[in-house]
Amino acid sequence: MTSAGPGRPRHQQPSRPGATAREEILDAAAELFTTQGFASTSTRSIADAVGIRQSSLYHHFKTKDDILEDLLEGTVSGGLTFARAVAALPAGTPQTEGLAGSRLHAVALYDGTQLCTARWNLGVLYHLPEVRSTRFARFLNDRQELRHLYGELGGGLSATAAGPDGGDFTFRLVESLIYLRADGAVGPDSPLQAADAGLILCGLGRELPAIRAASRSLIDRLA
Amino acid sequence: MTSAGPGRPRHQQPSRPGATAREEILDAAAELFTTQGFASTSTRSIADAVGIRQSSLYHHFKTKDDILEDLLEGTVSGGLTFARAVAALPAGTPQTEGLAGSRLHAVALYDGTQLCTARWNLGVLYHLPEVRSTRFARFLNDRQELRHLYGELGGGLSATAAGPDGGDFTFRLVESLIYLRADGAVGPDSPLQAADAGLILCGLGRELPAIRAASRSLIDRLA
């Protein structure tokens, strides 16, 4: 593996997932940000971890903030795209009618699965003081839109629930998977349990078996 | 207020809550850690924010980690003391009998209120990479004990709920107040709503009015 073949050898063999240097940089940065901390990680140490020169890194990302923005955006973009598709389904299509709550359940299950299975647990960076700046407006706006979609899909479901906003509780339960994972306590069923809990808070606990089945078929169809 | 009276004037008038220099240091550090970040804050900048020399700060805390440990411990100690007292109540006392779930509700409401009303939202520091070290074992163990007490108080309540562990979900909902607060979305009813949601996940939604009353009287009696 490490023997030099023909042609100009790289400084180091690629050891990271990612088809491109850009993806390798993102992967190395994600590892360092989540294990050493964002402020404590230099662009130099990211370049070293990839096995490239710092000047090559600057070819792809002008600043460390640019790298962080890409990584944060990556934690919400999949869930947001899916939630937009689910929210855009016309009411009354075979996939949605008769099962109030299956759309919210599908979004929670899909989003939560992404948060639990992504290679690095980047959600722990959401509340860094550094991330409050307008510099990260794209990520902050996308996370806000995702949160609103949860609220929209949960709206009107809570006929029997005591809570005022089952959709927002579902969003919070899904994001709590980030911290469950950081505590080493996440299991394969955790995303489904979080989605189920959200629907219980919407007052639909008794319909869960049917909702789960409709949610799965929505994910199969749209994801 | 700022005119120099008799005696040796302080470098700066105290402007922070706290009867002692130690408390002023903790308050300044809490502000800087939550607004500038932990890694980006030096002991020098903490001393400057208090208006004391760095050498005076070292008289109280040997390292920045010692300050962080005190602050993190402060976020769980109140809730843990209360939860221990609640868990130690003999089953069948007038405060607990007949209202399964009121003990869990009281712990969630008390703990969540602490997290929402503390001067600084220090919970956002829980998942810093720096905090995973054994250096913070006292805080990590106390948070774990608090989590176990939630699980213990929630155990056996979930007769009708779909979720496997209403107590742990309640713990997660209470901690989600940290992130709701960081998002500027916490309101005066948020701790009560989180406690209520936890009890709904334990299958006790229909008993909430009575549970709330019993929970309040437990807090009045023990807090």
mmCIF file with all atom_site columns, N, CA and C in Angstrom, chain A residues 33-37 39-40 124 127-130 132 143 147 161-164 168-169 172-173 176-177 179-180 182-183 193-194 197 200-201 208 212, chain B residues 33-37 39-40 124 127-130 132 143 147 161-164 168-169 172-173 176-177 179-180 182-183 193-194 197 200-201 208 212:
data_model
loop_
_atom_site.group_PDB
_atom_site.id
_atom_site.type_symbol
_atom_site.label_atom_id
_atom_site.label_alt_id
_atom_site.label_comp_id
_atom_site.label_asym_id
_atom_site.label_entity_id
_atom_site.label_seq_id
_atom_site.pdbx_PDB_ins_code
_atom_site.Cartn_x
_atom_site.Cartn_y
_atom_site.Cartn_z
_atom_site.occupancy
_atom_site.B_iso_or_equiv
_atom_site.pdbx_formal_charge
_atom_site.auth_seq_id
_atom_site.auth_comp_id
_atom_site.auth_asym_id
_atom_site.auth_atom_id
_atom_site.pdbx_PDB_model_num
ATOM 1   N N  . PHE A 1 33  ? -11.942 19.194 14.797 1.00 0.00 ? 33  PHE A N  1
ATOM 2   C CA . PHE A 1 33  ? -12.883 20.102 15.490 1.00 0.00 ? 33  PHE A CA 1
ATOM 3   C C  . PHE A 1 33  ? -13.651 19.365 16.593 1.00 0.00 ? 33  PHE A C  1
ATOM 4   N N  . THR A 1 34  ? -14.036 18.107 16.324 1.00 0.00 ? 34  THR A N  1
ATOM 5   C CA . THR A 1 34  ? -14.862 17.397 17.313 1.00 0.00 ? 34  THR A CA 1
ATOM 6   C C  . THR A 1 34  ? -14.019 16.716 18.393 1.00 0.00 ? 34  THR A C  1
ATOM 7   N N  . THR A 1 35  ? -12.735 16.498 18.138 1.00 0.00 ? 35  THR A N  1
ATOM 8   C CA . THR A 1 35  ? -11.929 15.821 19.155 1.00 0.00 ? 35  THR A CA 1
ATOM 9   C C  . THR A 1 35  ? -10.966 16.775 19.878 1.00 0.00 ? 35  THR A C  1
ATOM 10  N N  . GLN A 1 36  ? -10.486 17.818 19.171 1.00 0.00 ? 36  GLN A N  1
ATOM 11  C CA . GLN A 1 36  ? -9.558  18.763 19.814 1.00 0.00 ? 36  GLN A CA 1
ATOM 12  C C  . GLN A 1 36  ? -10.235 20.095 20.127 1.00 0.00 ? 36  GLN A C  1
ATOM 13  N N  . GLY A 1 37  ? -11.320 20.382 19.438 1.00 0.00 ? 37  GLY A N  1
ATOM 14  C CA . GLY A 1 37  ? -11.978 21.673 19.592 1.00 0.00 ? 37  GLY A CA 1
ATOM 15  C C  . GLY A 1 37  ? -11.709 22.570 18.401 1.00 0.00 ? 37  GLY A C  1
ATOM 16  N N  . ALA A 1 39  ? -11.462 26.054 18.289 1.00 0.00 ? 39  ALA A N  1
ATOM 17  C CA . ALA A 1 39  ? -10.484 27.130 18.517 1.00 0.00 ? 39  ALA A CA 1
ATOM 18  C C  . ALA A 1 39  ? -9.070  26.568 18.606 1.00 0.00 ? 39  ALA A C  1
ATOM 19  N N  . SER A 1 40  ? -8.956  25.334 19.094 1.00 0.00 ? 40  SER A N  1
ATOM 20  C CA . SER A 1 40  ? -7.628  24.749 19.293 1.00 0.00 ? 40  SER A CA 1
ATOM 21  C C  . SER A 1 40  ? -7.044  24.126 18.031 1.00 0.00 ? 40  SER A C  1
ATOM 22  N N  . VAL A 1 124 ? -22.281 18.861 17.854 1.00 0.00 ? 124 VAL A N  1
ATOM 23  C CA . VAL A 1 124 ? -21.769 19.426 19.112 1.00 0.00 ? 124 VAL A CA 1
ATOM 24  C C  . VAL A 1 124 ? -21.157 20.808 18.897 1.00 0.00 ? 124 VAL A C  1
ATOM 25  N N  . HIS A 1 127 ? -23.456 25.153 19.056 1.00 0.00 ? 127 HIS A N  1
ATOM 26  C CA . HIS A 1 127 ? -23.624 26.246 20.006 1.00 0.00 ? 127 HIS A CA 1
ATOM 27  C C  . HIS A 1 127 ? -22.302 26.860 20.450 1.00 0.00 ? 127 HIS A C  1
ATOM 28  N N  . LEU A 1 128 ? -21.277 26.677 19.622 1.00 0.00 ? 128 LEU A N  1
ATOM 29  C CA . LEU A 1 128 ? -20.036 27.411 19.846 1.00 0.00 ? 128 LEU A CA 1
ATOM 30  C C  . LEU A 1 128 ? -20.330 28.904 19.770 1.00 0.00 ? 128 LEU A C  1
ATOM 31  N N  . PRO A 1 129 ? -19.719 29.698 20.650 1.00 0.00 ? 129 PRO A N  1
ATOM 32  C CA . PRO A 1 129 ? -19.916 31.150 20.536 1.00 0.00 ? 129 PRO A CA 1
ATOM 33  C C  . PRO A 1 129 ? -19.555 31.662 19.138 1.00 0.00 ? 129 PRO A C  1
ATOM 34  N N  . GLU A 1 130 ? -18.556 31.046 18.544 1.00 0.00 ? 130 GLU A N  1
ATOM 35  C CA . GLU A 1 130 ? -18.099 31.491 17.212 1.00 0.00 ? 130 GLU A CA 1
ATOM 36  C C  . GLU A 1 130 ? -19.201 31.367 16.159 1.00 0.00 ? 130 GLU A C  1
ATOM 37  N N  . ARG A 1 132 ? -22.360 31.969 16.399 1.00 0.00 ? 132 ARG A N  1
ATOM 38  C CA . ARG A 1 132 ? -23.482 32.911 16.468 1.00 0.00 ? 132 ARG A CA 1
ATOM 39  C C  . ARG A 1 132 ? -23.357 34.046 15.458 1.00 0.00 ? 132 ARG A C  1
ATOM 40  N N  . ARG A 1 143 ? -30.954 25.804 9.442  1.00 0.00 ? 143 ARG A N  1
ATOM 41  C CA . ARG A 1 143 ? -31.404 25.098 10.652 1.00 0.00 ? 143 ARG A CA 1
ATOM 42  C C  . ARG A 1 143 ? -32.746 25.674 11.102 1.00 0.00 ? 143 ARG A C  1
ATOM 43  N N  . ARG A 1 147 ? -36.317 23.757 11.474 1.00 0.00 ? 147 ARG A N  1
ATOM 44  C CA . ARG A 1 147 ? -37.104 23.823 12.710 1.00 0.00 ? 147 ARG A CA 1
ATOM 45  C C  . ARG A 1 147 ? -38.543 24.253 12.418 1.00 0.00 ? 147 ARG A C  1
ATOM 46  N N  . ALA A 1 161 ? -52.743 16.395 23.222 1.00 0.00 ? 161 ALA A N  1
ATOM 47  C CA . ALA A 1 161 ? -51.503 16.545 23.978 1.00 0.00 ? 161 ALA A CA 1
ATOM 48  C C  . ALA A 1 161 ? -51.550 17.800 24.834 1.00 0.00 ? 161 ALA A C  1
ATOM 49  N N  . ALA A 1 162 ? -50.825 17.754 25.953 1.00 0.00 ? 162 ALA A N  1
ATOM 50  C CA . ALA A 1 162 ? -50.794 18.907 26.850 1.00 0.00 ? 162 ALA A CA 1
ATOM 51  C C  . ALA A 1 162 ? -49.849 19.987 26.316 1.00 0.00 ? 162 ALA A C  1
ATOM 52  N N  . GLY A 1 163 ? -48.814 19.576 25.621 1.00 0.00 ? 163 GLY A N  1
ATOM 53  C CA . GLY A 1 163 ? -47.794 20.530 25.176 1.00 0.00 ? 163 GLY A CA 1
ATOM 54  C C  . GLY A 1 163 ? -48.317 21.443 24.086 1.00 0.00 ? 163 GLY A C  1
ATOM 55  N N  . PRO A 1 164 ? -47.767 22.640 24.000 1.00 0.00 ? 164 PRO A N  1
ATOM 56  C CA . PRO A 1 164 ? -48.267 23.604 23.045 1.00 0.00 ? 164 PRO A CA 1
ATOM 57  C C  . PRO A 1 164 ? -47.688 23.391 21.652 1.00 0.00 ? 164 PRO A C  1
ATOM 58  N N  . ASP A 1 168 ? -42.157 21.348 17.590 1.00 0.00 ? 168 ASP A N  1
ATOM 59  C CA . ASP A 1 168 ? -40.885 21.858 18.094 1.00 0.00 ? 168 ASP A CA 1
ATOM 60  C C  . ASP A 1 168 ? -40.255 20.896 19.103 1.00 0.00 ? 168 ASP A C  1
ATOM 61  N N  . PHE A 1 169 ? -41.071 20.236 19.908 1.00 0.00 ? 169 PHE A N  1
ATOM 62  C CA . PHE A 1 169 ? -40.521 19.216 20.805 1.00 0.00 ? 169 PHE A CA 1
ATOM 63  C C  . PHE A 1 169 ? -39.866 18.091 20.000 1.00 0.00 ? 169 PHE A C  1
ATOM 64  N N  . ARG A 1 172 ? -36.520 19.212 18.966 1.00 0.00 ? 172 ARG A N  1
ATOM 65  C CA . ARG A 1 172 ? -35.576 19.181 20.092 1.00 0.00 ? 172 ARG A CA 1
ATOM 66  C C  . ARG A 1 172 ? -35.179 17.748 20.448 1.00 0.00 ? 172 ARG A C  1
ATOM 67  N N  . LEU A 1 173 ? -36.110 16.821 20.379 1.00 0.00 ? 173 LEU A N  1
ATOM 68  C CA . LEU A 1 173 ? -35.782 15.421 20.660 1.00 0.00 ? 173 LEU A CA 1
ATOM 69  C C  . LEU A 1 173 ? -34.806 14.864 19.624 1.00 0.00 ? 173 LEU A C  1
ATOM 70  N N  . SER A 1 176 ? -31.488 16.221 20.334 1.00 0.00 ? 176 SER A N  1
ATOM 71  C CA . SER A 1 176 ? -30.906 15.646 21.556 1.00 0.00 ? 176 SER A CA 1
ATOM 72  C C  . SER A 1 176 ? -30.117 14.377 21.248 1.00 0.00 ? 176 SER A C  1
ATOM 73  N N  . LEU A 1 177 ? -30.319 13.806 20.051 1.00 0.00 ? 177 LEU A N  1
ATOM 74  C CA . LEU A 1 177 ? -29.514 12.650 19.638 1.00 0.00 ? 177 LEU A CA 1
ATOM 75  C C  . LEU A 1 177 ? -28.038 13.020 19.522 1.00 0.00 ? 177 LEU A C  1
ATOM 76  N N  . TYR A 1 179 ? -26.401 14.894 21.532 1.00 0.00 ? 179 TYR A N  1
ATOM 77  C CA . TYR A 1 179 ? -25.784 14.850 22.857 1.00 0.00 ? 179 TYR A CA 1
ATOM 78  C C  . TYR A 1 179 ? -25.804 13.432 23.417 1.00 0.00 ? 179 TYR A C  1
ATOM 79  N N  . LEU A 1 180 ? -26.814 12.652 23.036 1.00 0.00 ? 180 LEU A N  1
ATOM 80  C CA . LEU A 1 180 ? -26.838 11.240 23.396 1.00 0.00 ? 180 LEU A CA 1
ATOM 81  C C  . LEU A 1 180 ? -25.626 10.538 22.765 1.00 0.00 ? 180 LEU A C  1
ATOM 82  N N  . ALA A 1 182 ? -22.812 12.048 21.828 1.00 0.00 ? 182 ALA A N  1
ATOM 83  C CA . ALA A 1 182 ? -21.598 12.539 22.488 1.00 0.00 ? 182 ALA A CA 1
ATOM 84  C C  . ALA A 1 182 ? -21.374 11.824 23.817 1.00 0.00 ? 182 ALA A C  1
ATOM 85  N N  . ASP A 1 183 ? -22.448 11.414 24.473 1.00 0.00 ? 183 ASP A N  1
ATOM 86  C CA . ASP A 1 183 ? -22.346 10.673 25.736 1.00 0.00 ? 183 ASP A CA 1
ATOM 87  C C  . ASP A 1 183 ? -22.110 9.184  25.509 1.00 0.00 ? 183 ASP A C  1
ATOM 88  N N  . GLN A 1 193 ? -36.833 5.912  18.209 1.00 0.00 ? 193 GLN A N  1
ATOM 89  C CA . GLN A 1 193 ? -37.413 6.242  19.514 1.00 0.00 ? 193 GLN A CA 1
ATOM 90  C C  . GLN A 1 193 ? -37.661 7.746  19.651 1.00 0.00 ? 193 GLN A C  1
ATOM 91  N N  . ALA A 1 194 ? -36.741 8.547  19.101 1.00 0.00 ? 194 ALA A N  1
ATOM 92  C CA . ALA A 1 194 ? -36.927 10.004 19.174 1.00 0.00 ? 194 ALA A CA 1
ATOM 93  C C  . ALA A 1 194 ? -38.129 10.429 18.323 1.00 0.00 ? 194 ALA A C  1
ATOM 94  N N  . ALA A 1 197 ? -41.260 9.378  20.114 1.00 0.00 ? 197 ALA A N  1
ATOM 95  C CA . ALA A 1 197 ? -41.528 10.252 21.267 1.00 0.00 ? 197 ALA A CA 1
ATOM 96  C C  . ALA A 1 197 ? -42.146 11.569 20.802 1.00 0.00 ? 197 ALA A C  1
ATOM 97  N N  . ILE A 1 200 ? -45.759 10.950 20.112 1.00 0.00 ? 200 ILE A N  1
ATOM 98  C CA . ILE A 1 200 ? -46.511 10.809 21.371 1.00 0.00 ? 200 ILE A CA 1
ATOM 99  C C  . ILE A 1 200 ? -46.832 12.207 21.925 1.00 0.00 ? 200 ILE A C  1
ATOM 100 N N  . LEU A 1 201 ? -45.856 13.122 21.841 1.00 0.00 ? 201 LEU A N  1
ATOM 101 C CA . LEU A 1 201 ? -46.090 14.483 22.346 1.00 0.00 ? 201 LEU A CA 1
ATOM 102 C C  . LEU A 1 201 ? -47.094 15.231 21.472 1.00 0.00 ? 201 LEU A C  1
ATOM 103 N N  . LEU A 1 208 ? -49.217 4.946  16.586 1.00 0.00 ? 208 LEU A N  1
ATOM 104 C CA . LEU A 1 208 ? -47.817 4.806  16.175 1.00 0.00 ? 208 LEU A CA 1
ATOM 105 C C  . LEU A 1 208 ? -47.535 3.646  15.220 1.00 0.00 ? 208 LEU A C  1
ATOM 106 N N  . ARG A 1 212 ? -45.688 4.585  11.864 1.00 0.00 ? 212 ARG A N  1
ATOM 107 C CA . ARG A 1 212 ? -44.340 4.081  11.548 1.00 0.00 ? 212 ARG A CA 1
ATOM 108 C C  . ARG A 1 212 ? -44.292 3.492  10.141 1.00 0.00 ? 212 ARG A C  1
ATOM 109 N N  . PHE B 1 33  ? -16.324 32.430 28.800 1.00 0.00 ? 33  PHE B N  1
ATOM 110 C CA . PHE B 1 33  ? -16.403 31.076 28.219 1.00 0.00 ? 33  PHE B CA 1
ATOM 111 C C  . PHE B 1 33  ? -17.638 30.935 27.322 1.00 0.00 ? 33  PHE B C  1
ATOM 112 N N  . THR B 1 34  ? -18.757 31.539 27.739 1.00 0.00 ? 34  THR B N  1
ATOM 113 C CA . THR B 1 34  ? -19.990 31.356 26.965 1.00 0.00 ? 34  THR B CA 1
ATOM 114 C C  . THR B 1 34  ? -20.112 32.348 25.808 1.00 0.00 ? 34  THR B C  1
ATOM 115 N N  . THR B 1 35  ? -19.378 33.447 25.861 1.00 0.00 ? 35  THR B N  1
ATOM 116 C CA . THR B 1 35  ? -19.501 34.426 24.767 1.00 0.00 ? 35  THR B CA 1
ATOM 117 C C  . THR B 1 35  ? -18.291 34.422 23.832 1.00 0.00 ? 35  THR B C  1
ATOM 118 N N  . GLN B 1 36  ? -17.098 34.100 24.361 1.00 0.00 ? 36  GLN B N  1
ATOM 119 C CA . GLN B 1 36  ? -15.904 34.084 23.507 1.00 0.00 ? 36  GLN B CA 1
ATOM 120 C C  . GLN B 1 36  ? -15.440 32.661 23.215 1.00 0.00 ? 36  GLN B C  1
ATOM 121 N N  . GLY B 1 37  ? -15.833 31.737 24.053 1.00 0.00 ? 37  GLY B N  1
ATOM 122 C CA . GLY B 1 37  ? -15.363 30.359 23.916 1.00 0.00 ? 37  GLY B CA 1
ATOM 123 C C  . GLY B 1 37  ? -14.326 30.027 24.978 1.00 0.00 ? 37  GLY B C  1
ATOM 124 N N  . ALA B 1 39  ? -11.593 27.841 24.800 1.00 0.00 ? 39  ALA B N  1
ATOM 125 C CA . ALA B 1 39  ? -10.204 27.810 24.336 1.00 0.00 ? 39  ALA B CA 1
ATOM 126 C C  . ALA B 1 39  ? -9.689  29.218 24.044 1.00 0.00 ? 39  ALA B C  1
ATOM 127 N N  . SER B 1 40  ? -10.590 30.109 23.632 1.00 0.00 ? 40  SER B N  1
ATOM 128 C CA . SER B 1 40  ? -10.177 31.467 23.244 1.00 0.00 ? 40  SER B CA 1
ATOM 129 C C  . SER B 1 40  ? -10.031 32.404 24.433 1.00 0.00 ? 40  SER B C  1
ATOM 130 N N  . VAL B 1 124 ? -23.940 24.899 27.585 1.00 0.00 ? 124 VAL B N  1
ATOM 131 C CA . VAL B 1 124 ? -23.401 24.790 26.220 1.00 0.00 ? 124 VAL B CA 1
ATOM 132 C C  . VAL B 1 124 ? -21.949 24.312 26.225 1.00 0.00 ? 124 VAL B C  1
ATOM 133 N N  . HIS B 1 127 ? -20.338 19.671 26.148 1.00 0.00 ? 127 HIS B N  1
ATOM 134 C CA . HIS B 1 127 ? -19.817 18.736 25.159 1.00 0.00 ? 127 HIS B CA 1
ATOM 135 C C  . HIS B 1 127 ? -18.569 19.248 24.453 1.00 0.00 ? 127 HIS B C  1
ATOM 136 N N  . LEU B 1 128 ? -17.869 20.180 25.088 1.00 0.00 ? 128 LEU B N  1
ATOM 137 C CA . LEU B 1 128 ? -16.549 20.566 24.600 1.00 0.00 ? 128 LEU B CA 1
ATOM 138 C C  . LEU B 1 128 ? -15.637 19.343 24.621 1.00 0.00 ? 128 LEU B C  1
ATOM 139 N N  . PRO B 1 129 ? -14.804 19.175 23.590 1.00 0.00 ? 129 PRO B N  1
ATOM 140 C CA . PRO B 1 129 ? -13.847 18.057 23.626 1.00 0.00 ? 129 PRO B CA 1
ATOM 141 C C  . PRO B 1 129 ? -13.001 18.088 24.896 1.00 0.00 ? 129 PRO B C  1
ATOM 142 N N  . GLU B 1 130 ? -12.690 19.284 25.365 1.00 0.00 ? 130 GLU B N  1
ATOM 143 C CA . GLU B 1 130 ? -11.847 19.417 26.559 1.00 0.00 ? 130 GLU B CA 1
ATOM 144 C C  . GLU B 1 130 ? -12.495 18.781 27.797 1.00 0.00 ? 130 GLU B C  1
ATOM 145 N N  . ARG B 1 132 ? -14.196 16.030 28.059 1.00 0.00 ? 132 ARG B N  1
ATOM 146 C CA . ARG B 1 132 ? -14.273 14.571 28.116 1.00 0.00 ? 132 ARG B CA 1
ATOM 147 C C  . ARG B 1 132 ? -13.194 13.958 29.004 1.00 0.00 ? 132 ARG B C  1
ATOM 148 N N  . ARG B 1 143 ? -23.215 14.481 36.805 1.00 0.00 ? 143 ARG B N  1
ATOM 149 C CA . ARG B 1 143 ? -24.233 14.544 35.747 1.00 0.00 ? 143 ARG B CA 1
ATOM 150 C C  . ARG B 1 143 ? -24.781 13.140 35.490 1.00 0.00 ? 143 ARG B C  1
ATOM 151 N N  . ARG B 1 147 ? -28.595 11.811 35.877 1.00 0.00 ? 147 ARG B N  1
ATOM 152 C CA . ARG B 1 147 ? -29.283 11.094 34.796 1.00 0.00 ? 147 ARG B CA 1
ATOM 153 C C  . ARG B 1 147 ? -29.865 9.770  35.293 1.00 0.00 ? 147 ARG B C  1
ATOM 154 N N  . ALA B 1 161 ? -46.821 3.989  27.670 1.00 0.00 ? 161 ALA B N  1
ATOM 155 C CA . ALA B 1 161 ? -46.023 4.733  26.696 1.00 0.00 ? 161 ALA B CA 1
ATOM 156 C C  . ALA B 1 161 ? -45.282 3.785  25.761 1.00 0.00 ? 161 ALA B C  1
ATOM 157 N N  . ALA B 1 162 ? -45.013 4.279  24.554 1.00 0.00 ? 162 ALA B N  1
ATOM 158 C CA . ALA B 1 162 ? -44.316 3.451  23.577 1.00 0.00 ? 162 ALA B CA 1
ATOM 159 C C  . ALA B 1 162 ? -42.816 3.432  23.847 1.00 0.00 ? 162 ALA B C  1
ATOM 160 N N  . GLY B 1 163 ? -42.286 4.510  24.388 1.00 0.00 ? 163 GLY B N  1
ATOM 161 C CA . GLY B 1 163 ? -40.843 4.635  24.587 1.00 0.00 ? 163 GLY B CA 1
ATOM 162 C C  . GLY B 1 163 ? -40.358 3.706  25.681 1.00 0.00 ? 163 GLY B C  1
ATOM 163 N N  . PRO B 1 164 ? -39.113 3.274  25.565 1.00 0.00 ? 164 PRO B N  1
ATOM 164 C CA . PRO B 1 164 ? -38.591 2.330  26.531 1.00 0.00 ? 164 PRO B CA 1
ATOM 165 C C  . PRO B 1 164 ? -38.139 3.004  27.819 1.00 0.00 ? 164 PRO B C  1
ATOM 166 N N  . ASP B 1 168 ? -35.264 8.723  31.027 1.00 0.00 ? 168 ASP B N  1
ATOM 167 C CA . ASP B 1 168 ? -34.130 9.267  30.278 1.00 0.00 ? 168 ASP B CA 1
ATOM 168 C C  . ASP B 1 168 ? -34.589 10.307 29.252 1.00 0.00 ? 168 ASP B C  1
ATOM 169 N N  . PHE B 1 169 ? -35.748 10.103 28.657 1.00 0.00 ? 169 PHE B N  1
ATOM 170 C CA . PHE B 1 169 ? -36.277 11.130 27.755 1.00 0.00 ? 169 PHE B CA 1
ATOM 171 C C  . PHE B 1 169 ? -36.531 12.430 28.512 1.00 0.00 ? 169 PHE B C  1
ATOM 172 N N  . ARG B 1 172 ? -33.315 14.200 28.877 1.00 0.00 ? 172 ARG B N  1
ATOM 173 C CA . ARG B 1 172 ? -32.906 14.819 27.610 1.00 0.00 ? 172 ARG B CA 1
ATOM 174 C C  . ARG B 1 172 ? -33.742 16.058 27.297 1.00 0.00 ? 172 ARG B C  1
ATOM 175 N N  . LEU B 1 173 ? -35.028 16.010 27.598 1.00 0.00 ? 173 LEU B N  1
ATOM 176 C CA . LEU B 1 173 ? -35.880 17.189 27.363 1.00 0.00 ? 173 LEU B CA 1
ATOM 177 C C  . LEU B 1 173 ? -35.460 18.349 28.261 1.00 0.00 ? 173 LEU B C  1
ATOM 178 N N  . SER B 1 176 ? -32.385 19.792 26.900 1.00 0.00 ? 176 SER B N  1
ATOM 179 C CA . SER B 1 176 ? -32.622 20.513 25.641 1.00 0.00 ? 176 SER B CA 1
ATOM 180 C C  . SER B 1 176 ? -32.981 21.980 25.905 1.00 0.00 ? 176 SER B C  1
ATOM 181 N N  . LEU B 1 177 ? -33.324 22.309 27.157 1.00 0.00 ? 177 LEU B N  1
ATOM 182 C CA . LEU B 1 177 ? -33.567 23.711 27.512 1.00 0.00 ? 177 LEU B CA 1
ATOM 183 C C  . LEU B 1 177 ? -32.299 24.554 27.349 1.00 0.00 ? 177 LEU B C  1
ATOM 184 N N  . TYR B 1 179 ? -30.192 24.316 24.960 1.00 0.00 ? 179 TYR B N  1
ATOM 185 C CA . TYR B 1 179 ? -30.033 24.703 23.555 1.00 0.00 ? 179 TYR B CA 1
ATOM 186 C C  . TYR B 1 179 ? -31.174 25.606 23.118 1.00 0.00 ? 179 TYR B C  1
ATOM 187 N N  . LEU B 1 180 ? -32.359 25.424 23.712 1.00 0.00 ? 180 LEU B N  1
ATOM 188 C CA . LEU B 1 180 ? -33.468 26.343 23.475 1.00 0.00 ? 180 LEU B CA 1
ATOM 189 C C  . LEU B 1 180 ? -33.066 27.746 23.946 1.00 0.00 ? 180 LEU B C  1
ATOM 190 N N  . ALA B 1 182 ? -29.933 28.854 24.283 1.00 0.00 ? 182 ALA B N  1
ATOM 191 C CA . ALA B 1 182 ? -28.883 29.352 23.388 1.00 0.00 ? 182 ALA B CA 1
ATOM 192 C C  . ALA B 1 182 ? -29.485 29.908 22.100 1.00 0.00 ? 182 ALA B C  1
ATOM 193 N N  . ASP B 1 183 ? -30.615 29.347 21.671 1.00 0.00 ? 183 ASP B N  1
ATOM 194 C CA . ASP B 1 183 ? -31.298 29.830 20.470 1.00 0.00 ? 183 ASP B CA 1
ATOM 195 C C  . ASP B 1 183 ? -32.188 31.034 20.762 1.00 0.00 ? 183 ASP B C  1
ATOM 196 N N  . GLN B 1 193 ? -43.091 23.064 30.657 1.00 0.00 ? 193 GLN B N  1
ATOM 197 C CA . GLN B 1 193 ? -43.447 22.324 29.442 1.00 0.00 ? 193 GLN B CA 1
ATOM 198 C C  . GLN B 1 193 ? -42.537 21.111 29.240 1.00 0.00 ? 193 GLN B C  1
ATOM 199 N N  . ALA B 1 194 ? -41.240 21.268 29.559 1.00 0.00 ? 194 ALA B N  1
ATOM 200 C CA . ALA B 1 194 ? -40.314 20.140 29.418 1.00 0.00 ? 194 ALA B CA 1
ATOM 201 C C  . ALA B 1 194 ? -40.669 19.041 30.420 1.00 0.00 ? 194 ALA B C  1
ATOM 202 N N  . ALA B 1 197 ? -43.817 17.330 29.267 1.00 0.00 ? 197 ALA B N  1
ATOM 203 C CA . ALA B 1 197 ? -43.547 16.457 28.122 1.00 0.00 ? 197 ALA B CA 1
ATOM 204 C C  . ALA B 1 197 ? -42.922 15.148 28.586 1.00 0.00 ? 197 ALA B C  1
ATOM 205 N N  . ILE B 1 200 ? -45.654 12.981 29.925 1.00 0.00 ? 200 ILE B N  1
ATOM 206 C CA . ILE B 1 200 ? -46.471 12.440 28.826 1.00 0.00 ? 200 ILE B CA 1
ATOM 207 C C  . ILE B 1 200 ? -45.763 11.217 28.230 1.00 0.00 ? 200 ILE B C  1
ATOM 208 N N  . LEU B 1 201 ? -44.429 11.314 28.065 1.00 0.00 ? 201 LEU B N  1
ATOM 209 C CA . LEU B 1 201 ? -43.678 10.184 27.511 1.00 0.00 ? 201 LEU B CA 1
ATOM 210 C C  . LEU B 1 201 ? -43.655 9.001  28.482 1.00 0.00 ? 201 LEU B C  1
ATOM 211 N N  . LEU B 1 208 ? -51.722 14.806 34.420 1.00 0.00 ? 208 LEU B N  1
ATOM 212 C CA . LEU B 1 208 ? -50.830 15.945 34.602 1.00 0.00 ? 208 LEU B CA 1
ATOM 213 C C  . LEU B 1 208 ? -51.331 17.008 35.575 1.00 0.00 ? 208 LEU B C  1
ATOM 214 N N  . ARG B 1 212 ? -48.851 17.977 38.514 1.00 0.00 ? 212 ARG B N  1
ATOM 215 C CA . ARG B 1 212 ? -48.276 19.316 38.630 1.00 0.00 ? 212 ARG B CA 1
ATOM 216 C C  . ARG B 1 212 ? -48.429 19.867 40.040 1.00 0.00 ? 212 ARG B C  1
#
